[in-house]
Amino acid sequence: MPATEAFRPRPANVALAFGFALAGCLAGAFYHPASWRPFDLWAYLLTSLIALSLALRENRPFGVLVITGAGFAGYLLLGYQPSLNFWVPAVAFISVTAREGRVRTVCGTALLAAVVALSGVYGRLPWPVVAVQALIVPAVACTVGLTQRRLAGRNAELRRLTALLDQQQRQEARRAVLDERFRIARELHDTISQHMTIVTLQAGLAEYVFFTDPPAARKALGTAAAAGRESLEELRRLLVVLRTYDLGGAAGPEDPADPVPADLLADVDRIPALAERLEAAGLRVEVRFEGARRPLHPGVELCAYRVVQEALTNVVKHSGSAAAEVTVRYLDDELRVTVLDEGGPLSATSTDGSGHGLIGMRERAKIWHGSLTAGARPGGGFQVRLSLPLGQDRNGG
């Protein structure tokens, strides 16, 4: 604590000190029995010194107790009658008990008891009254001080917990923003990657056969245009979702607690249309549905669609395989999606499963408490298997 702040009293303590000083001086001026020394200038000075030192009782509690105790003892020894300044050492001792350690508290108890006993002796009280007074006043002041200490400790702990909670809330807010950014990046990747792959391949094919086979070039350009329009439509849907669910507030479109309207999201029923688009890029895709088909949660449908889309895009971009199989199996309590390719001159993904596409697919599966495995098939090719629990969707999503 800086030196300037160590001696800067609180306004409440200053008001208390001036109040005791004024009350003590008024009591001494208007109450002066004949057997006591007249309340003169020295009495006013001592009364003011004793009382005004209370202004620093929270900054230097033990020092204030020593000043008030010694000042009141000197006041009595000079022959002035006990007045309201009798309570000043007791108030100072409350601050000692509330703020100082055990040793100073014990010393302060002895000092206050001695001063109170001296006041009783000079006030010509009976010895039993002096003894009881010397015990009760420190005990009451100590009880009040310990209560203040406990309250101060609880307030400090409350401030600490409040600061910790504020820090955690800030961290959660930052984490939510980062999660939302990752989600947006994942959606953009899944939306654009597959369509741009088709556009690139078909545009390259059209350029290659532009003069030698114009009908094939026109067909390739038409396929590229259709893929571009589909990409724009996917972007439009994504922007609608992002405008509806702001960055730091509501849950995202894959959050189980807050689904978006189903017509804004891709679903399992759109997998055959996805396969047809990829056939234009040279990949023959066979799609099979097994089990009793039923409507599922829109987020589950989106997860399954995106995994199939990413897996087939990886086949086109990295494998070079001419054929792939997609199997969507509806079980009683699980949706199981399998994507297989026959293998080609390239690897469909990294052998350790650390590609960005696989990371995104696994993140989607985890959102719905599912699992995703990917790896090379023993007979050649690559396999991606997604499993999503459907316990929450038995009644139709």
Tab-separated table of C-alpha atoms in Angstrom:
chain	number	residue	atom	x	y	z
A	1	MET	CA	0.000	0.000	0.000
A	2	PRO	CA	1.435	3.434	-0.924
A	3	ALA	CA	2.359	5.702	1.960
A	4	THR	CA	-0.167	8.344	0.897
A	5	GLU	CA	-3.004	5.793	1.058
A	6	ALA	CA	-1.852	4.322	4.395
A	7	PHE	CA	-2.789	7.563	6.186
A	8	ARG	CA	-5.839	8.479	4.123
A	9	PRO	CA	-8.826	7.976	6.440
A	10	ARG	CA	-12.273	7.006	5.296
A	11	PRO	CA	-14.924	9.738	5.473
A	12	ALA	CA	-17.033	7.640	7.855
A	13	ASN	CA	-14.130	7.356	10.315
A	14	VAL	CA	-13.462	11.088	10.092
A	15	ALA	CA	-17.121	11.814	10.863
A	16	LEU	CA	-17.033	9.383	13.813
A	17	ALA	CA	-13.866	11.004	15.181
A	18	PHE	CA	-15.305	14.523	14.962
A	19	GLY	CA	-18.519	13.303	16.535
A	20	PHE	CA	-16.717	11.850	19.556
A	21	ALA	CA	-14.569	15.001	19.872
A	22	LEU	CA	-17.568	17.310	19.799
A	23	ALA	CA	-19.601	15.160	22.193
A	24	GLY	CA	-16.689	14.807	24.641
A	25	CYS	CA	-15.992	18.545	24.683
A	26	LEU	CA	-19.683	19.397	25.149
A	27	ALA	CA	-20.074	16.863	27.954
A	28	GLY	CA	-16.968	18.184	29.719
A	29	ALA	CA	-18.069	21.793	29.322
A	30	PHE	CA	-21.599	21.326	30.660
A	31	TYR	CA	-20.950	18.582	33.220
A	32	HIS	CA	-18.236	19.514	35.740
A	33	PRO	CA	-18.890	18.378	39.304
A	34	ALA	CA	-17.163	20.456	41.985
A	35	SER	CA	-14.955	17.584	43.125
A	36	TRP	CA	-13.240	17.349	39.752
A	37	ARG	CA	-10.706	19.577	38.077
A	38	PRO	CA	-12.344	22.241	35.888
A	39	PHE	CA	-12.605	21.370	32.208
A	40	ASP	CA	-9.954	23.755	30.892
A	41	LEU	CA	-7.895	24.139	27.704
A	42	TRP	CA	-5.811	21.035	28.402
A	43	ALA	CA	-8.987	18.990	28.822
A	44	TYR	CA	-10.266	20.197	25.472
A	45	LEU	CA	-6.942	19.362	23.806
A	46	LEU	CA	-6.738	15.873	25.329
A	47	THR	CA	-10.375	15.100	24.518
A	48	SER	CA	-9.864	16.208	20.910
A	49	LEU	CA	-6.595	14.256	20.575
A	50	ILE	CA	-8.184	11.076	21.918
A	51	ALA	CA	-11.248	11.320	19.699
A	52	LEU	CA	-9.690	12.587	16.455
A	53	SER	CA	-7.185	9.732	16.360
A	54	LEU	CA	-10.153	7.424	15.573
A	55	ALA	CA	-10.007	8.742	12.012
A	56	LEU	CA	-7.052	6.383	11.421
A	57	ARG	CA	-8.462	3.360	13.262
A	58	GLU	CA	-8.650	1.251	10.105
A	59	ASN	CA	-5.238	2.336	8.801
A	60	ARG	CA	-3.257	1.979	12.055
A	61	PRO	CA	-5.610	0.198	14.485
A	62	PHE	CA	-3.089	-0.812	17.171
A	63	GLY	CA	-1.338	2.553	17.107
A	64	VAL	CA	-4.690	4.328	17.498
A	65	LEU	CA	-5.537	2.083	20.447
A	66	VAL	CA	-2.249	2.965	22.144
A	67	ILE	CA	-2.815	6.708	21.550
A	68	THR	CA	-6.413	6.663	22.770
A	69	GLY	CA	-5.589	4.476	25.771
A	70	ALA	CA	-2.581	6.529	26.806
A	71	GLY	CA	-4.397	9.794	26.158
A	72	PHE	CA	-7.410	8.760	28.236
A	73	ALA	CA	-5.148	7.535	31.053
A	74	GLY	CA	-3.313	10.895	31.043
A	75	TYR	CA	-6.672	12.671	31.022
A	76	LEU	CA	-7.690	10.756	34.164
A	77	LEU	CA	-4.339	11.191	35.899
A	78	LEU	CA	-4.623	14.971	35.455
A	79	GLY	CA	-7.823	14.878	37.513
A	80	TYR	CA	-10.480	15.446	34.847
A	81	GLN	CA	-13.788	13.641	35.297
A	82	PRO	CA	-14.481	10.590	33.050
A	83	SER	CA	-16.613	11.675	30.111
A	84	LEU	CA	-17.803	10.280	26.761
A	85	ASN	CA	-14.152	9.839	25.752
A	86	PHE	CA	-14.344	6.712	27.911
A	87	TRP	CA	-15.740	4.883	24.810
A	88	VAL	CA	-13.007	5.964	22.395
A	89	PRO	CA	-10.456	3.269	23.410
A	90	ALA	CA	-13.217	0.653	23.192
A	91	VAL	CA	-14.028	1.699	19.605
A	92	ALA	CA	-10.319	1.627	18.742
A	93	PHE	CA	-10.044	-1.879	20.215
A	94	ILE	CA	-12.858	-3.093	17.939
A	95	SER	CA	-10.674	-2.227	14.932
A	96	VAL	CA	-7.699	-4.018	16.516
A	97	THR	CA	-9.738	-7.200	16.954
A	98	ALA	CA	-11.114	-6.952	13.423
A	99	ARG	CA	-7.793	-6.313	11.664
A	100	GLU	CA	-4.761	-7.263	13.757
A	101	GLY	CA	-3.215	-10.610	14.669
A	102	ARG	CA	-3.625	-12.615	17.843
A	103	VAL	CA	-0.651	-11.134	19.702
A	104	ARG	CA	-1.753	-7.544	19.219
A	105	THR	CA	-5.329	-8.484	20.043
A	106	VAL	CA	-4.220	-9.953	23.383
A	107	CYS	CA	-2.067	-6.894	24.118
A	108	GLY	CA	-4.950	-4.622	23.145
A	109	THR	CA	-7.296	-6.528	25.473
A	110	ALA	CA	-4.949	-6.013	28.407
A	111	LEU	CA	-4.481	-2.324	27.555
A	112	LEU	CA	-8.234	-1.681	27.263
A	113	ALA	CA	-8.986	-3.568	30.481
A	114	ALA	CA	-6.364	-1.514	32.335
A	115	VAL	CA	-7.719	1.780	31.005
A	116	VAL	CA	-11.322	0.810	31.870
A	117	ALA	CA	-10.256	-0.242	35.360
A	118	LEU	CA	-8.358	3.032	35.811
A	119	SER	CA	-11.488	4.917	34.770
A	120	GLY	CA	-13.532	3.039	37.372
A	121	VAL	CA	-10.976	3.698	40.092
A	122	TYR	CA	-10.818	7.419	39.332
A	123	GLY	CA	-14.607	7.458	39.085
A	124	ARG	CA	-14.713	6.170	42.659
A	125	LEU	CA	-16.771	3.106	41.722
A	126	PRO	CA	-16.940	0.017	43.989
A	127	TRP	CA	-14.286	-2.619	43.339
A	128	PRO	CA	-16.785	-5.240	42.097
A	129	VAL	CA	-18.148	-2.768	39.582
A	130	VAL	CA	-14.624	-1.852	38.473
A	131	ALA	CA	-13.755	-5.521	37.942
A	132	VAL	CA	-16.941	-6.359	36.043
A	133	GLN	CA	-16.586	-3.242	33.902
A	134	ALA	CA	-12.953	-4.095	33.084
A	135	LEU	CA	-14.072	-7.543	31.910
A	136	ILE	CA	-17.309	-6.746	30.087
A	137	VAL	CA	-16.156	-3.761	28.007
A	138	PRO	CA	-13.196	-5.606	26.371
A	139	ALA	CA	-15.351	-8.733	25.901
A	140	VAL	CA	-18.129	-6.837	24.118
A	141	ALA	CA	-15.667	-4.879	21.993
A	142	CYS	CA	-13.830	-8.097	21.115
A	143	THR	CA	-17.085	-9.788	20.067
A	144	VAL	CA	-17.992	-6.879	17.821
A	145	GLY	CA	-14.507	-6.833	16.297
A	146	LEU	CA	-14.501	-10.583	15.592
A	147	THR	CA	-17.899	-10.236	13.938
A	148	GLN	CA	-16.508	-7.504	11.723
A	149	ARG	CA	-13.511	-9.707	10.896
A	150	ARG	CA	-15.768	-12.569	9.824
A	151	LEU	CA	-17.924	-10.253	7.743
A	152	ALA	CA	-14.844	-8.743	6.127
A	153	GLY	CA	-13.539	-12.238	5.354
A	154	ARG	CA	-16.827	-13.256	3.803
A	155	ASN	CA	-16.969	-10.068	1.756
A	156	ALA	CA	-13.417	-10.623	0.552
A	157	GLU	CA	-14.250	-14.201	-0.412
A	158	LEU	CA	-17.387	-12.984	-2.177
A	159	ARG	CA	-15.338	-10.432	-4.118
A	160	ARG	CA	-12.826	-13.130	-5.020
A	161	LEU	CA	-15.545	-15.490	-6.201
A	162	THR	CA	-17.224	-12.680	-8.127
A	163	ALA	CA	-13.961	-11.829	-9.860
A	164	LEU	CA	-13.367	-15.517	-10.585
A	165	LEU	CA	-16.882	-15.897	-11.961
A	166	ASP	CA	-16.424	-12.808	-14.124
A	167	GLN	CA	-13.151	-14.208	-15.434
A	168	GLN	CA	-14.758	-17.567	-16.180
A	169	GLN	CA	-17.656	-15.869	-17.930
A	170	ARG	CA	-15.224	-13.902	-20.066
A	171	GLN	CA	-13.361	-17.109	-20.895
A	172	GLU	CA	-16.613	-18.868	-21.732
A	173	ALA	CA	-17.613	-15.952	-23.948
A	174	ARG	CA	-14.272	-16.083	-25.765
A	175	ARG	CA	-14.590	-19.863	-26.088
A	176	ALA	CA	-18.110	-19.502	-27.453
A	177	VAL	CA	-16.883	-17.006	-30.050
A	178	LEU	CA	-14.059	-19.345	-31.076
A	179	ASP	CA	-16.435	-22.331	-31.249
A	180	GLU	CA	-18.788	-20.303	-33.405
A	181	ARG	CA	-15.929	-19.296	-35.692
A	182	PHE	CA	-14.869	-22.938	-36.019
A	183	ARG	CA	-18.454	-23.899	-36.778
A	184	ILE	CA	-18.726	-21.236	-39.451
A	185	ALA	CA	-15.393	-22.298	-40.946
A	186	ARG	CA	-16.514	-25.938	-40.930
A	187	GLU	CA	-19.817	-25.085	-42.609
A	188	LEU	CA	-18.060	-22.981	-45.246
A	189	HIS	CA	-15.541	-25.753	-45.862
A	190	ASP	CA	-18.209	-28.420	-46.199
A	191	THR	CA	-20.427	-26.204	-48.348
A	192	ILE	CA	-17.818	-24.890	-50.760
A	193	SER	CA	-15.260	-27.678	-51.010
A	194	GLN	CA	-17.412	-30.279	-52.731
A	195	HIS	CA	-19.011	-27.857	-55.164
A	196	MET	CA	-15.748	-26.153	-56.055
A	197	THR	CA	-14.180	-29.562	-56.688
A	198	ILE	CA	-16.883	-30.290	-59.248
A	199	VAL	CA	-16.604	-26.821	-60.788
A	200	THR	CA	-12.816	-27.122	-61.087
A	201	LEU	CA	-12.885	-30.603	-62.605
A	202	GLN	CA	-15.659	-29.819	-65.076
A	203	ALA	CA	-14.120	-26.485	-66.080
A	204	GLY	CA	-10.811	-28.228	-66.699
A	205	LEU	CA	-12.541	-30.912	-68.753
A	206	ALA	CA	-14.391	-28.287	-70.791
A	207	GLU	CA	-11.150	-26.475	-71.523
A	208	TYR	CA	-9.484	-29.732	-72.565
A	209	VAL	CA	-12.213	-30.794	-75.036
A	210	PHE	CA	-13.447	-27.335	-76.018
A	211	PHE	CA	-12.365	-27.665	-79.650
A	212	THR	CA	-12.245	-31.443	-80.082
A	213	ASP	CA	-15.607	-32.316	-78.482
A	214	PRO	CA	-17.877	-29.261	-78.128
A	215	PRO	CA	-20.922	-31.250	-76.870
A	216	ALA	CA	-18.828	-32.715	-74.044
A	217	ALA	CA	-17.466	-29.262	-73.265
A	218	ARG	CA	-20.984	-27.806	-73.098
A	219	LYS	CA	-22.114	-30.637	-70.833
A	220	ALA	CA	-19.108	-30.081	-68.540
A	221	LEU	CA	-19.789	-26.340	-68.383
A	222	GLY	CA	-23.444	-27.028	-67.588
A	223	THR	CA	-22.428	-29.320	-64.759
A	224	ALA	CA	-20.032	-26.678	-63.428
A	225	ALA	CA	-22.756	-24.025	-63.617
A	226	ALA	CA	-25.195	-26.276	-61.754
A	227	ALA	CA	-22.610	-26.935	-59.054
A	228	GLY	CA	-21.994	-23.199	-58.767
A	229	ARG	CA	-25.704	-22.499	-58.339
A	230	GLU	CA	-25.961	-25.223	-55.730
A	231	SER	CA	-23.007	-23.694	-53.909
A	232	LEU	CA	-24.705	-20.289	-53.892
A	233	GLU	CA	-27.894	-21.872	-52.551
A	234	GLU	CA	-25.955	-23.567	-49.756
A	235	LEU	CA	-24.306	-20.255	-48.910
A	236	ARG	CA	-27.691	-18.547	-48.808
A	237	ARG	CA	-29.005	-21.114	-46.344
A	238	LEU	CA	-25.913	-20.781	-44.193
A	239	LEU	CA	-26.234	-17.002	-44.110
A	240	VAL	CA	-29.870	-17.307	-43.060
A	241	VAL	CA	-28.802	-19.526	-40.166
A	242	LEU	CA	-26.030	-17.166	-39.144
A	243	ARG	CA	-28.378	-14.169	-39.206
A	244	THR	CA	-30.956	-16.036	-37.129
A	245	TYR	CA	-28.514	-17.247	-34.493
A	246	ASP	CA	-26.139	-14.462	-33.523
A	247	LEU	CA	-22.539	-15.053	-32.573
A	248	GLY	CA	-22.610	-14.980	-28.793
A	249	GLY	CA	-26.234	-15.723	-28.026
A	250	ALA	CA	-28.376	-18.594	-29.187
A	251	ALA	CA	-27.149	-22.064	-29.911
A	252	GLY	CA	-25.838	-23.002	-33.313
A	253	PRO	CA	-27.650	-25.083	-35.912
A	254	GLU	CA	-26.063	-28.274	-34.644
A	255	ASP	CA	-26.769	-27.617	-30.992
A	256	PRO	CA	-29.220	-30.297	-29.749
A	257	ALA	CA	-30.874	-27.755	-27.466
A	258	ASP	CA	-31.881	-25.318	-30.193
A	259	PRO	CA	-32.447	-26.689	-33.717
A	260	VAL	CA	-33.055	-24.437	-36.684
A	261	PRO	CA	-35.905	-24.961	-39.139
A	262	ALA	CA	-35.371	-28.154	-41.082
A	263	ASP	CA	-35.857	-26.527	-44.482
A	264	LEU	CA	-32.674	-24.488	-43.953
A	265	LEU	CA	-30.492	-27.565	-43.410
A	266	ALA	CA	-29.297	-30.385	-45.627
A	267	ASP	CA	-30.638	-33.812	-44.669
A	268	VAL	CA	-30.213	-37.497	-45.450
A	269	ASP	CA	-32.785	-37.371	-48.259
A	270	ARG	CA	-30.448	-35.126	-50.253
A	271	ILE	CA	-27.646	-37.715	-50.387
A	272	PRO	CA	-28.888	-39.207	-53.709
A	273	ALA	CA	-28.848	-35.735	-55.306
A	274	LEU	CA	-25.307	-35.323	-53.985
A	275	ALA	CA	-24.354	-38.628	-55.606
A	276	GLU	CA	-25.794	-37.506	-58.955
A	277	ARG	CA	-23.699	-34.345	-58.922
A	278	LEU	CA	-20.568	-36.334	-58.184
A	279	GLU	CA	-21.274	-38.712	-61.039
A	280	ALA	CA	-20.807	-35.707	-63.334
A	281	ALA	CA	-17.313	-35.408	-61.880
A	282	GLY	CA	-16.532	-39.002	-62.808
A	283	LEU	CA	-17.352	-40.763	-59.531
A	284	ARG	CA	-20.038	-43.428	-59.636
A	285	VAL	CA	-21.836	-43.461	-56.276
A	286	GLU	CA	-24.268	-46.138	-55.145
A	287	VAL	CA	-26.578	-45.056	-52.316
A	288	ARG	CA	-28.479	-47.583	-50.212
A	289	PHE	CA	-30.942	-47.035	-47.365
A	290	GLU	CA	-31.570	-49.865	-44.925
A	291	GLY	CA	-34.022	-50.155	-42.070
A	292	ALA	CA	-37.233	-48.297	-41.346
A	293	ARG	CA	-36.671	-44.706	-42.446
A	294	ARG	CA	-38.116	-42.043	-40.163
A	295	PRO	CA	-37.679	-38.308	-39.586
A	296	LEU	CA	-34.769	-37.475	-37.284
A	297	HIS	CA	-33.550	-34.381	-35.505
A	298	PRO	CA	-32.481	-31.810	-38.160
A	299	GLY	CA	-29.015	-31.604	-36.600
A	300	VAL	CA	-28.555	-35.384	-36.871
A	301	GLU	CA	-29.632	-35.289	-40.497
A	302	LEU	CA	-27.217	-32.431	-41.211
A	303	CYS	CA	-24.376	-34.263	-39.490
A	304	ALA	CA	-24.927	-37.401	-41.559
A	305	TYR	CA	-25.209	-35.424	-44.805
A	306	ARG	CA	-22.064	-33.386	-44.153
A	307	VAL	CA	-20.032	-36.489	-43.296
A	308	VAL	CA	-21.114	-38.187	-46.528
A	309	GLN	CA	-20.420	-34.998	-48.490
A	310	GLU	CA	-16.922	-34.608	-47.030
A	311	ALA	CA	-16.066	-38.295	-47.451
A	312	LEU	CA	-17.147	-38.359	-51.118
A	313	THR	CA	-15.363	-35.074	-51.810
A	314	ASN	CA	-12.185	-36.595	-50.403
A	315	VAL	CA	-12.632	-39.562	-52.735
A	316	VAL	CA	-12.859	-37.230	-55.747
A	317	LYS	CA	-9.994	-34.970	-54.647
A	318	HIS	CA	-7.523	-37.441	-53.172
A	319	SER	CA	-8.302	-41.013	-54.181
A	320	GLY	CA	-8.994	-41.088	-57.878
A	321	SER	CA	-11.383	-43.997	-57.333
A	322	ALA	CA	-14.077	-44.464	-59.969
A	323	ALA	CA	-16.763	-45.811	-57.626
A	324	ALA	CA	-17.984	-45.413	-54.076
A	325	GLU	CA	-20.765	-46.791	-51.900
A	326	VAL	CA	-22.879	-44.989	-49.342
A	327	THR	CA	-24.996	-46.999	-46.921
A	328	VAL	CA	-27.418	-45.312	-44.523
A	329	ARG	CA	-28.738	-47.822	-42.000
A	330	TYR	CA	-31.587	-46.987	-39.601
A	331	LEU	CA	-31.337	-49.106	-36.456
A	332	ASP	CA	-33.589	-49.002	-33.407
A	333	ASP	CA	-31.342	-46.691	-31.446
A	334	GLU	CA	-28.649	-45.682	-33.917
A	335	LEU	CA	-28.091	-44.176	-37.329
A	336	ARG	CA	-25.107	-45.784	-39.035
A	337	VAL	CA	-23.578	-44.279	-42.187
A	338	THR	CA	-20.805	-45.981	-44.135
A	339	VAL	CA	-18.876	-44.576	-47.089
A	340	LEU	CA	-16.622	-46.949	-49.032
A	341	ASP	CA	-14.436	-46.393	-52.072
A	342	GLU	CA	-12.686	-48.992	-54.203
A	343	GLY	CA	-9.344	-47.286	-54.051
A	344	GLY	CA	-7.360	-45.504	-56.708
A	345	PRO	CA	-3.902	-44.283	-57.570
A	346	LEU	CA	-3.922	-41.829	-54.614
A	347	SER	CA	-4.760	-42.070	-50.933
A	348	ALA	CA	-8.179	-40.774	-49.959
A	349	THR	CA	-6.756	-39.152	-46.856
A	350	SER	CA	-3.769	-39.248	-44.570
A	351	THR	CA	-3.174	-42.663	-43.027
A	352	ASP	CA	-3.109	-41.297	-39.502
A	353	GLY	CA	-6.544	-39.720	-39.857
A	354	SER	CA	-5.368	-36.205	-39.046
A	355	GLY	CA	-6.615	-34.393	-42.159
A	356	HIS	CA	-8.763	-31.307	-41.700
A	357	GLY	CA	-11.737	-33.057	-43.284
A	358	LEU	CA	-11.582	-35.955	-40.848
A	359	ILE	CA	-11.154	-33.573	-37.923
A	360	GLY	CA	-14.298	-31.709	-38.959
A	361	MET	CA	-16.242	-34.969	-39.370
A	362	ARG	CA	-15.203	-36.176	-35.932
A	363	GLU	CA	-16.201	-32.843	-34.387
A	364	ARG	CA	-19.644	-33.148	-35.936
A	365	ALA	CA	-20.039	-36.677	-34.578
A	366	LYS	CA	-19.024	-35.604	-31.064
A	367	ILE	CA	-21.694	-32.876	-31.019
A	368	TRP	CA	-24.323	-35.631	-31.215
A	369	HIS	CA	-22.489	-38.031	-28.892
A	370	GLY	CA	-21.585	-40.215	-31.842
A	371	SER	CA	-18.374	-41.698	-33.172
A	372	LEU	CA	-16.543	-41.711	-36.479
A	373	THR	CA	-13.848	-44.076	-37.672
A	374	ALA	CA	-11.875	-43.814	-40.889
A	375	GLY	CA	-9.107	-45.904	-42.356
A	376	ALA	CA	-7.865	-48.049	-45.196
A	377	ARG	CA	-9.799	-51.216	-46.067
A	378	PRO	CA	-7.936	-54.545	-45.984
A	379	GLY	CA	-8.801	-55.247	-49.613
A	380	GLY	CA	-7.951	-51.751	-50.813
A	381	GLY	CA	-9.732	-48.447	-50.759
A	382	PHE	CA	-10.903	-46.403	-47.820
A	383	GLN	CA	-13.802	-46.565	-45.386
A	384	VAL	CA	-15.549	-43.912	-43.270
A	385	ARG	CA	-18.095	-45.083	-40.696
A	386	LEU	CA	-20.348	-42.757	-38.685
A	387	SER	CA	-22.528	-43.888	-35.763
A	388	LEU	CA	-25.074	-41.538	-34.166
A	389	PRO	CA	-27.305	-42.515	-31.215
A	390	LEU	CA	-31.022	-41.909	-31.770
A	391	GLY	CA	-32.474	-42.281	-28.293
A	392	GLN	CA	-33.829	-38.724	-28.381
A	393	ASP	CA	-35.420	-39.217	-31.810
A	394	ARG	CA	-37.676	-42.268	-31.351
A	395	ASN	CA	-40.781	-40.101	-31.417
A	396	GLY	CA	-39.844	-38.353	-34.557
A	397	GLY	CA	-37.014	-35.976	-33.795
